[in-house]
mmCIF file of C-alpha atoms in Angstrom:
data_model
loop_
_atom_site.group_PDB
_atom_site.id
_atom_site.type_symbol
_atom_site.label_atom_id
_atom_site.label_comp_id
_atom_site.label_asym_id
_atom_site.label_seq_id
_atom_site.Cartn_x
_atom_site.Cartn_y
_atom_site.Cartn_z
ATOM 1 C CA UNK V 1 7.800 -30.871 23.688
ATOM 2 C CA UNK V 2 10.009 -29.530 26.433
ATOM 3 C CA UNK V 3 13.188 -30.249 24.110
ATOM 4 C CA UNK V 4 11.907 -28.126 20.741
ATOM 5 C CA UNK V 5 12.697 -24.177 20.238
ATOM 6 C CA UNK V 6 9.395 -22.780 19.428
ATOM 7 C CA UNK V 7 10.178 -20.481 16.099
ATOM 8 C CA UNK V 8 8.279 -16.969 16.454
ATOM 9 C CA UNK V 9 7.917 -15.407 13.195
ATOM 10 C CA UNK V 10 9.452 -12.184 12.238
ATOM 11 C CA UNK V 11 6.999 -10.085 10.851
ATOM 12 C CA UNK V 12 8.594 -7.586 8.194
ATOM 13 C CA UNK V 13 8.007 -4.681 9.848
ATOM 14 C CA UNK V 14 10.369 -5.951 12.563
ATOM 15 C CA UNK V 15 13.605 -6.870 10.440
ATOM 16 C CA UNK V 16 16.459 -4.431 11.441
ATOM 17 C CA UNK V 17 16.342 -3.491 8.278
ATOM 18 C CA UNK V 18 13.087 -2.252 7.959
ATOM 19 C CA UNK V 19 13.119 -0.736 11.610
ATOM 20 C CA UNK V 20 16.540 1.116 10.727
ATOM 21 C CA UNK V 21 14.184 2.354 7.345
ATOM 22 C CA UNK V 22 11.880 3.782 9.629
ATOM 23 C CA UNK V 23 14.179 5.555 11.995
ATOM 24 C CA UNK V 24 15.616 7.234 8.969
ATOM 25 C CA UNK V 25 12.182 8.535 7.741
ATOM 26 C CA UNK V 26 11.649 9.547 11.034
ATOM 27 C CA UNK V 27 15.018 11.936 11.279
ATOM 28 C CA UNK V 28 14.576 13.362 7.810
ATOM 29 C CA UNK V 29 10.803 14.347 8.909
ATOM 30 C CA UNK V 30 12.435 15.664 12.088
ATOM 31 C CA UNK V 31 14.968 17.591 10.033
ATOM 32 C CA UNK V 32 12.583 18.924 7.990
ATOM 33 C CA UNK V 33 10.796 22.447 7.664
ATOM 34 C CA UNK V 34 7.483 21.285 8.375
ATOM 35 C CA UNK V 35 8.546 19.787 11.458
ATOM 36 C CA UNK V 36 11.054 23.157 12.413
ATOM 37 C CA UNK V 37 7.438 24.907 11.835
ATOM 38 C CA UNK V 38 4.957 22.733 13.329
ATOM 39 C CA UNK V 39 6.788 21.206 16.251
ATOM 40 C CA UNK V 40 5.990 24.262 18.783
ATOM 41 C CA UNK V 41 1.695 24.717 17.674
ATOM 42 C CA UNK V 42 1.434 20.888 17.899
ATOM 43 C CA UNK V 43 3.362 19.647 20.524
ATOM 44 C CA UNK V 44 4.166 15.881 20.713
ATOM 45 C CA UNK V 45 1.212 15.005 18.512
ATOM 46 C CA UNK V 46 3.405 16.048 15.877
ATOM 47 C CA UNK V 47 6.213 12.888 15.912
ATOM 48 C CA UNK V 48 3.404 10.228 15.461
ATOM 49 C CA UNK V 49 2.234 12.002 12.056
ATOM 50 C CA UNK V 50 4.404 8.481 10.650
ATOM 51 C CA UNK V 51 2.798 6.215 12.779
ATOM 52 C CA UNK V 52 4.404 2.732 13.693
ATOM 53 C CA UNK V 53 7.322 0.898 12.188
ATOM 54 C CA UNK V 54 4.001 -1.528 10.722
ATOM 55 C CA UNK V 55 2.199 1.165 9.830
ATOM 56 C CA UNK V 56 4.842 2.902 7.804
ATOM 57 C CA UNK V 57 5.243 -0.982 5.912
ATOM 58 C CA UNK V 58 1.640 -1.454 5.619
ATOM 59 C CA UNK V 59 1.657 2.237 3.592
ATOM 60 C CA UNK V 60 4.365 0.979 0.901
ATOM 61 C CA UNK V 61 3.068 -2.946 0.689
ATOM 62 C CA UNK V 62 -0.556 -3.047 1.835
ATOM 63 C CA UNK V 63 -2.359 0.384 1.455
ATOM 64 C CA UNK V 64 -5.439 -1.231 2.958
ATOM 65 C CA UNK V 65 -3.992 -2.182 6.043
ATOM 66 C CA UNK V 66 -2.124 1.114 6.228
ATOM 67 C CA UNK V 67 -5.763 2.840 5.934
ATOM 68 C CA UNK V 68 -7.276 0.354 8.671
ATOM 69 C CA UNK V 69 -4.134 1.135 11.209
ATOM 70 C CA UNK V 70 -3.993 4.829 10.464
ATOM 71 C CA UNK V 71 -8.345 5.541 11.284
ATOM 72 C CA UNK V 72 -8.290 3.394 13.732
ATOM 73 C CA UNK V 73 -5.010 5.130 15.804
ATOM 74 C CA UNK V 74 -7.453 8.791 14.954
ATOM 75 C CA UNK V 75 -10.346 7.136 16.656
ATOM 76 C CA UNK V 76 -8.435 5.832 19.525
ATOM 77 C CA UNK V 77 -6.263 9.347 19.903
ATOM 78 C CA UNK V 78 -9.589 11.024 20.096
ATOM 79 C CA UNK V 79 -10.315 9.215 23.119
ATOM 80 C CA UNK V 80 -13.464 6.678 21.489
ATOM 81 C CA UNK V 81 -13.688 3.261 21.228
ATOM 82 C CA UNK V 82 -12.795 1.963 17.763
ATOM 83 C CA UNK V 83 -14.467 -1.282 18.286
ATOM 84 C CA UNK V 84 -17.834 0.712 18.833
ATOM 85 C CA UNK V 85 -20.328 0.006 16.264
ATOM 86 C CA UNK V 86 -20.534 3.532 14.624
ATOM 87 C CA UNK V 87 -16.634 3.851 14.687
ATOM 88 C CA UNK V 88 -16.185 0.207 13.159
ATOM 89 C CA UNK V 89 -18.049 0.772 10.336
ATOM 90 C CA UNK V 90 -16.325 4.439 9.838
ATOM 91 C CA UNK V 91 -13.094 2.624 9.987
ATOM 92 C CA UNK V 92 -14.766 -0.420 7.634
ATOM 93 C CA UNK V 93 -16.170 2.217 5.285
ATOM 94 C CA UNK V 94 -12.690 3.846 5.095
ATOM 95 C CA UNK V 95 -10.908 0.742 4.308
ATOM 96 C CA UNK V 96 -13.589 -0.027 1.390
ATOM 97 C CA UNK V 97 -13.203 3.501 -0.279
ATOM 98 C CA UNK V 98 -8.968 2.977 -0.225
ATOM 99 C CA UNK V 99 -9.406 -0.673 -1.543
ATOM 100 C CA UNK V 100 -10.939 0.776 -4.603
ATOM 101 C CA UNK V 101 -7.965 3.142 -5.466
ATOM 102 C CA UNK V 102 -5.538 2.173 -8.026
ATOM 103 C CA UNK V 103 -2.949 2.090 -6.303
ATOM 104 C CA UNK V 104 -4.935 -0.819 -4.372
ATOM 105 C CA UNK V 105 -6.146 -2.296 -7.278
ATOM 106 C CA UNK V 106 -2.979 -2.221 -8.847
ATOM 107 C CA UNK V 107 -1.524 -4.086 -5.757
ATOM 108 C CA UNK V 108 -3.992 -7.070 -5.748
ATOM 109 C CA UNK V 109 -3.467 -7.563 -9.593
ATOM 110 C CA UNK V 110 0.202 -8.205 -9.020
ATOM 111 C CA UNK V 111 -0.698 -11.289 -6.767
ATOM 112 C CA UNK V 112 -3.334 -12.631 -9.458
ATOM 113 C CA UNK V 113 -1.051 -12.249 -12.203
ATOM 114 C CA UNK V 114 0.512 -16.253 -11.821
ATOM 115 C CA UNK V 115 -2.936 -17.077 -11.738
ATOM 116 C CA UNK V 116 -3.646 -15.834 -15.231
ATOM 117 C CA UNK V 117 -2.302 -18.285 -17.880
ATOM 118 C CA UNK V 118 -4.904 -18.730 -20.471
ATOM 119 C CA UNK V 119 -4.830 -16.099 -23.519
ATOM 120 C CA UNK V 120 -7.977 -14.839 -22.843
ATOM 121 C CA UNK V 121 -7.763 -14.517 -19.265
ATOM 122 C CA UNK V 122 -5.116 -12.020 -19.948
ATOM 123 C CA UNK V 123 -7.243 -10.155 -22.114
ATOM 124 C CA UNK V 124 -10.032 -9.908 -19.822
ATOM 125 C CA UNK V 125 -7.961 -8.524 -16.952
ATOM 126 C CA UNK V 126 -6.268 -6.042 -19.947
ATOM 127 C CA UNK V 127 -10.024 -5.231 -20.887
ATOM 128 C CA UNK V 128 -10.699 -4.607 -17.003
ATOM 129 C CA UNK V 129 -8.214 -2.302 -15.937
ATOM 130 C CA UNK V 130 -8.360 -0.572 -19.341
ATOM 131 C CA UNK V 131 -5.594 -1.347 -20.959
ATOM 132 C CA UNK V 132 -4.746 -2.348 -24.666
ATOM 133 C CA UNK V 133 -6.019 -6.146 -25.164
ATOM 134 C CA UNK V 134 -4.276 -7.121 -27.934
ATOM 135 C CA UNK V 135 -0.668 -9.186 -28.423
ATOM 136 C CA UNK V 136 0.627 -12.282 -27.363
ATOM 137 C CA UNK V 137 0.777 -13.828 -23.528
ATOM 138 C CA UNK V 138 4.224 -12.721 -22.948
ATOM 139 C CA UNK V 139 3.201 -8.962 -23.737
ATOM 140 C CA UNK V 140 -0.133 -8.830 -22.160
ATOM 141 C CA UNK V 141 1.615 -10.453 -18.997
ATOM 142 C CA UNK V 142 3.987 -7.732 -19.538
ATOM 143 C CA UNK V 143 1.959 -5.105 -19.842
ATOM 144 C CA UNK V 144 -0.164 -6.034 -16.687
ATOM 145 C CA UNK V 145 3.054 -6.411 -14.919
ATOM 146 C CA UNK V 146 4.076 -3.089 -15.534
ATOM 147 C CA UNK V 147 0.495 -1.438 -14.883
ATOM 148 C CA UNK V 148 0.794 -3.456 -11.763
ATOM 149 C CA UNK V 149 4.340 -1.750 -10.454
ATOM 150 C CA UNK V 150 3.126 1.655 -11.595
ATOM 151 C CA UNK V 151 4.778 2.079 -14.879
ATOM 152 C CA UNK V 152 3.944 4.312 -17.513
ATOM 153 C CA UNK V 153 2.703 2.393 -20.796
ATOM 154 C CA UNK V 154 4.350 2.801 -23.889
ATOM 155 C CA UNK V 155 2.624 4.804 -26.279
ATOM 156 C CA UNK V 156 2.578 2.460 -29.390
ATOM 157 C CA UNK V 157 4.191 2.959 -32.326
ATOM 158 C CA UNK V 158 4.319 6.392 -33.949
ATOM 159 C CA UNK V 159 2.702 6.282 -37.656
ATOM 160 C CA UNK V 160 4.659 8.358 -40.732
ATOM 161 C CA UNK V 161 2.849 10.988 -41.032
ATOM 162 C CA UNK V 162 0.328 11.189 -38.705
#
Protein backbone atom coordinates (compact mmCIF):
# COMPACT_ATOMS: atom_id res chain seq x y z
CA UNK A 1 0.00 0.00 0.00
CA UNK A 2 1.85 3.04 -1.24
CA UNK A 3 -0.68 5.33 0.86
CA UNK A 4 -0.15 3.48 4.57
CA UNK A 5 2.73 4.65 7.18
CA UNK A 6 4.38 1.48 8.05
CA UNK A 7 4.53 1.64 12.16
CA UNK A 8 8.15 0.42 13.39
CA UNK A 9 8.02 -0.60 16.87
CA UNK A 10 9.88 1.05 19.60
CA UNK A 11 11.63 -1.37 21.46
CA UNK A 12 12.06 -0.23 25.25
CA UNK A 13 15.44 0.07 25.28
CA UNK A 14 15.04 2.88 22.73
CA UNK A 15 12.42 5.25 24.56
CA UNK A 16 14.21 8.59 25.47
CA UNK A 17 13.53 7.74 28.58
CA UNK A 18 15.27 4.73 28.96
CA UNK A 19 18.27 5.97 26.70
CA UNK A 20 18.52 9.24 28.97
CA UNK A 21 18.57 6.25 32.06
CA UNK A 22 21.45 4.88 30.51
CA UNK A 23 23.47 7.96 29.83
CA UNK A 24 23.08 8.74 33.48
CA UNK A 25 24.48 5.32 34.62
CA UNK A 26 27.03 5.85 32.31
CA UNK A 27 28.28 9.46 33.90
CA UNK A 28 27.96 8.29 37.48
CA UNK A 29 30.28 5.14 36.45
CA UNK A 30 32.47 7.74 34.74
CA UNK A 31 32.46 9.86 37.88
CA UNK A 32 33.24 7.22 39.90
CA UNK A 33 36.52 5.92 41.71
CA UNK A 34 36.73 2.80 39.97
CA UNK A 35 36.66 4.45 36.78
CA UNK A 36 39.29 7.57 38.15
CA UNK A 37 41.43 4.21 38.95
CA UNK A 38 40.95 1.96 36.16
CA UNK A 39 40.58 4.29 33.22
CA UNK A 40 44.55 4.65 32.56
CA UNK A 41 45.53 0.32 33.02
CA UNK A 42 42.48 -0.40 30.79
CA UNK A 43 42.18 1.98 28.27
CA UNK A 44 38.89 2.27 26.28
CA UNK A 45 37.88 -1.27 27.18
CA UNK A 46 36.94 0.24 30.29
CA UNK A 47 33.56 2.48 29.07
CA UNK A 48 31.84 -0.69 27.60
CA UNK A 49 32.03 -2.48 31.18
CA UNK A 50 27.84 -1.30 30.88
CA UNK A 51 27.35 -2.56 27.65
CA UNK A 52 24.44 -1.27 25.34
CA UNK A 53 21.42 0.84 26.12
CA UNK A 54 19.55 -3.06 25.53
CA UNK A 55 21.86 -4.64 27.39
CA UNK A 56 21.68 -2.44 30.43
CA UNK A 57 17.41 -3.12 30.05
CA UNK A 58 17.81 -6.69 29.46
CA UNK A 59 19.95 -6.72 33.08
CA UNK A 60 16.92 -5.05 35.13
CA UNK A 61 13.85 -6.89 33.04
CA UNK A 62 15.25 -10.04 31.43
CA UNK A 63 18.43 -11.38 33.25
CA UNK A 64 18.58 -14.13 30.64
CA UNK A 65 18.86 -12.04 27.80
CA UNK A 66 21.24 -9.75 29.67
CA UNK A 67 23.50 -13.05 30.22
CA UNK A 68 23.09 -14.09 26.38
CA UNK A 69 24.14 -10.29 25.18
CA UNK A 70 26.86 -9.85 27.75
CA UNK A 71 28.97 -13.66 26.72
CA UNK A 72 28.31 -13.24 23.56
CA UNK A 73 29.90 -9.31 23.27
CA UNK A 74 33.21 -11.36 25.49
CA UNK A 75 33.38 -13.88 22.73
CA UNK A 76 33.14 -11.45 19.96
CA UNK A 77 35.72 -8.79 21.83
CA UNK A 78 38.08 -11.67 22.00
CA UNK A 79 38.18 -11.79 18.41
CA UNK A 80 36.09 -15.58 17.93
CA UNK A 81 33.15 -16.35 16.33
CA UNK A 82 30.18 -16.63 18.70
CA UNK A 83 28.14 -18.53 16.30
CA UNK A 84 30.95 -21.30 16.33
CA UNK A 85 29.79 -24.48 17.70
CA UNK A 86 32.03 -24.63 20.88
CA UNK A 87 31.32 -20.86 21.63
CA UNK A 88 27.41 -21.36 21.08
CA UNK A 89 27.03 -23.83 23.44
CA UNK A 90 29.44 -21.81 26.05
CA UNK A 91 27.14 -18.95 25.51
CA UNK A 92 23.90 -21.61 25.62
CA UNK A 93 25.37 -23.22 28.73
CA UNK A 94 25.75 -19.73 30.31
CA UNK A 95 22.30 -18.69 29.64
CA UNK A 96 20.97 -22.14 31.24
CA UNK A 97 23.05 -21.74 34.54
CA UNK A 98 21.53 -17.77 34.92
CA UNK A 99 17.95 -19.06 34.05
CA UNK A 100 18.12 -21.15 37.11
CA UNK A 101 18.93 -18.22 39.56
CA UNK A 102 16.27 -16.75 41.60
CA UNK A 103 16.34 -13.83 40.53
CA UNK A 104 15.33 -15.60 37.08
CA UNK A 105 13.02 -17.75 38.54
CA UNK A 106 11.52 -15.16 40.41
CA UNK A 107 11.03 -13.19 37.09
CA UNK A 108 9.17 -15.95 35.12
CA UNK A 109 6.80 -16.57 38.17
CA UNK A 110 5.57 -13.01 37.96
CA UNK A 111 4.28 -13.69 34.32
CA UNK A 112 2.56 -17.12 35.44
CA UNK A 113 0.99 -15.64 38.31
CA UNK A 114 -2.61 -14.61 36.16
CA UNK A 115 -2.36 -17.99 35.09
CA UNK A 116 -2.79 -19.44 38.55
CA UNK A 117 -6.45 -19.23 39.71
CA UNK A 118 -7.38 -22.48 41.22
CA UNK A 119 -6.62 -22.88 45.16
CA UNK A 120 -4.43 -25.51 44.73
CA UNK A 121 -2.52 -24.28 41.94
CA UNK A 122 -1.43 -21.60 44.25
CA UNK A 123 -0.33 -23.96 46.68
CA UNK A 124 1.69 -25.95 44.43
CA UNK A 125 3.67 -23.00 43.09
CA UNK A 126 3.90 -21.86 47.17
CA UNK A 127 5.12 -25.58 47.77
CA UNK A 128 7.66 -25.07 44.73
CA UNK A 129 9.46 -22.09 45.45
CA UNK A 130 9.34 -22.92 49.17
CA UNK A 131 7.20 -20.84 50.58
CA UNK A 132 4.38 -21.19 53.30
CA UNK A 133 1.28 -23.07 51.53
CA UNK A 134 -1.30 -22.30 53.63
CA UNK A 135 -4.21 -19.29 53.55
CA UNK A 136 -6.65 -18.20 51.26
CA UNK A 137 -6.18 -17.23 47.27
CA UNK A 138 -5.86 -13.63 47.93
CA UNK A 139 -2.81 -14.30 50.38
CA UNK A 140 -1.08 -17.02 48.58
CA UNK A 141 -1.41 -14.72 45.37
CA UNK A 142 0.01 -12.23 47.63
CA UNK A 143 2.60 -13.87 48.93
CA UNK A 144 3.87 -15.16 45.45
CA UNK A 145 3.55 -11.66 44.30
CA UNK A 146 5.79 -10.40 46.72
CA UNK A 147 8.42 -13.39 46.44
CA UNK A 148 8.12 -12.54 42.83
CA UNK A 149 9.25 -8.57 43.21
CA UNK A 150 11.89 -9.56 45.74
CA UNK A 151 10.27 -8.83 48.98
CA UNK A 152 11.12 -10.03 52.21
CA UNK A 153 8.27 -12.38 53.76
CA UNK A 154 6.72 -11.60 56.83
CA UNK A 155 7.73 -13.62 59.59
CA UNK A 156 4.29 -14.84 60.97
CA UNK A 157 2.90 -14.04 63.95
CA UNK A 158 4.99 -13.88 67.12
CA UNK A 159 3.56 -16.45 69.90
CA UNK A 160 3.35 -15.14 73.88
CA UNK A 161 5.89 -16.58 75.21
CA UNK A 162 7.82 -18.31 72.95
Amino acid sequence: MAGSKSSKKVEPWQTPEWRAHCAAERQRFRDGLFYQLMAPVMGPVIVDLNGSDEEMWRREHDPVGARRLNLTRMVKARGLDPTDKYWAAYIQQGCEDESRTPAAQRKGLGARLDSLTNLAALKEECRAHGLPASGTKAKLSQRLRDYASGVEPSKGKRRRGA
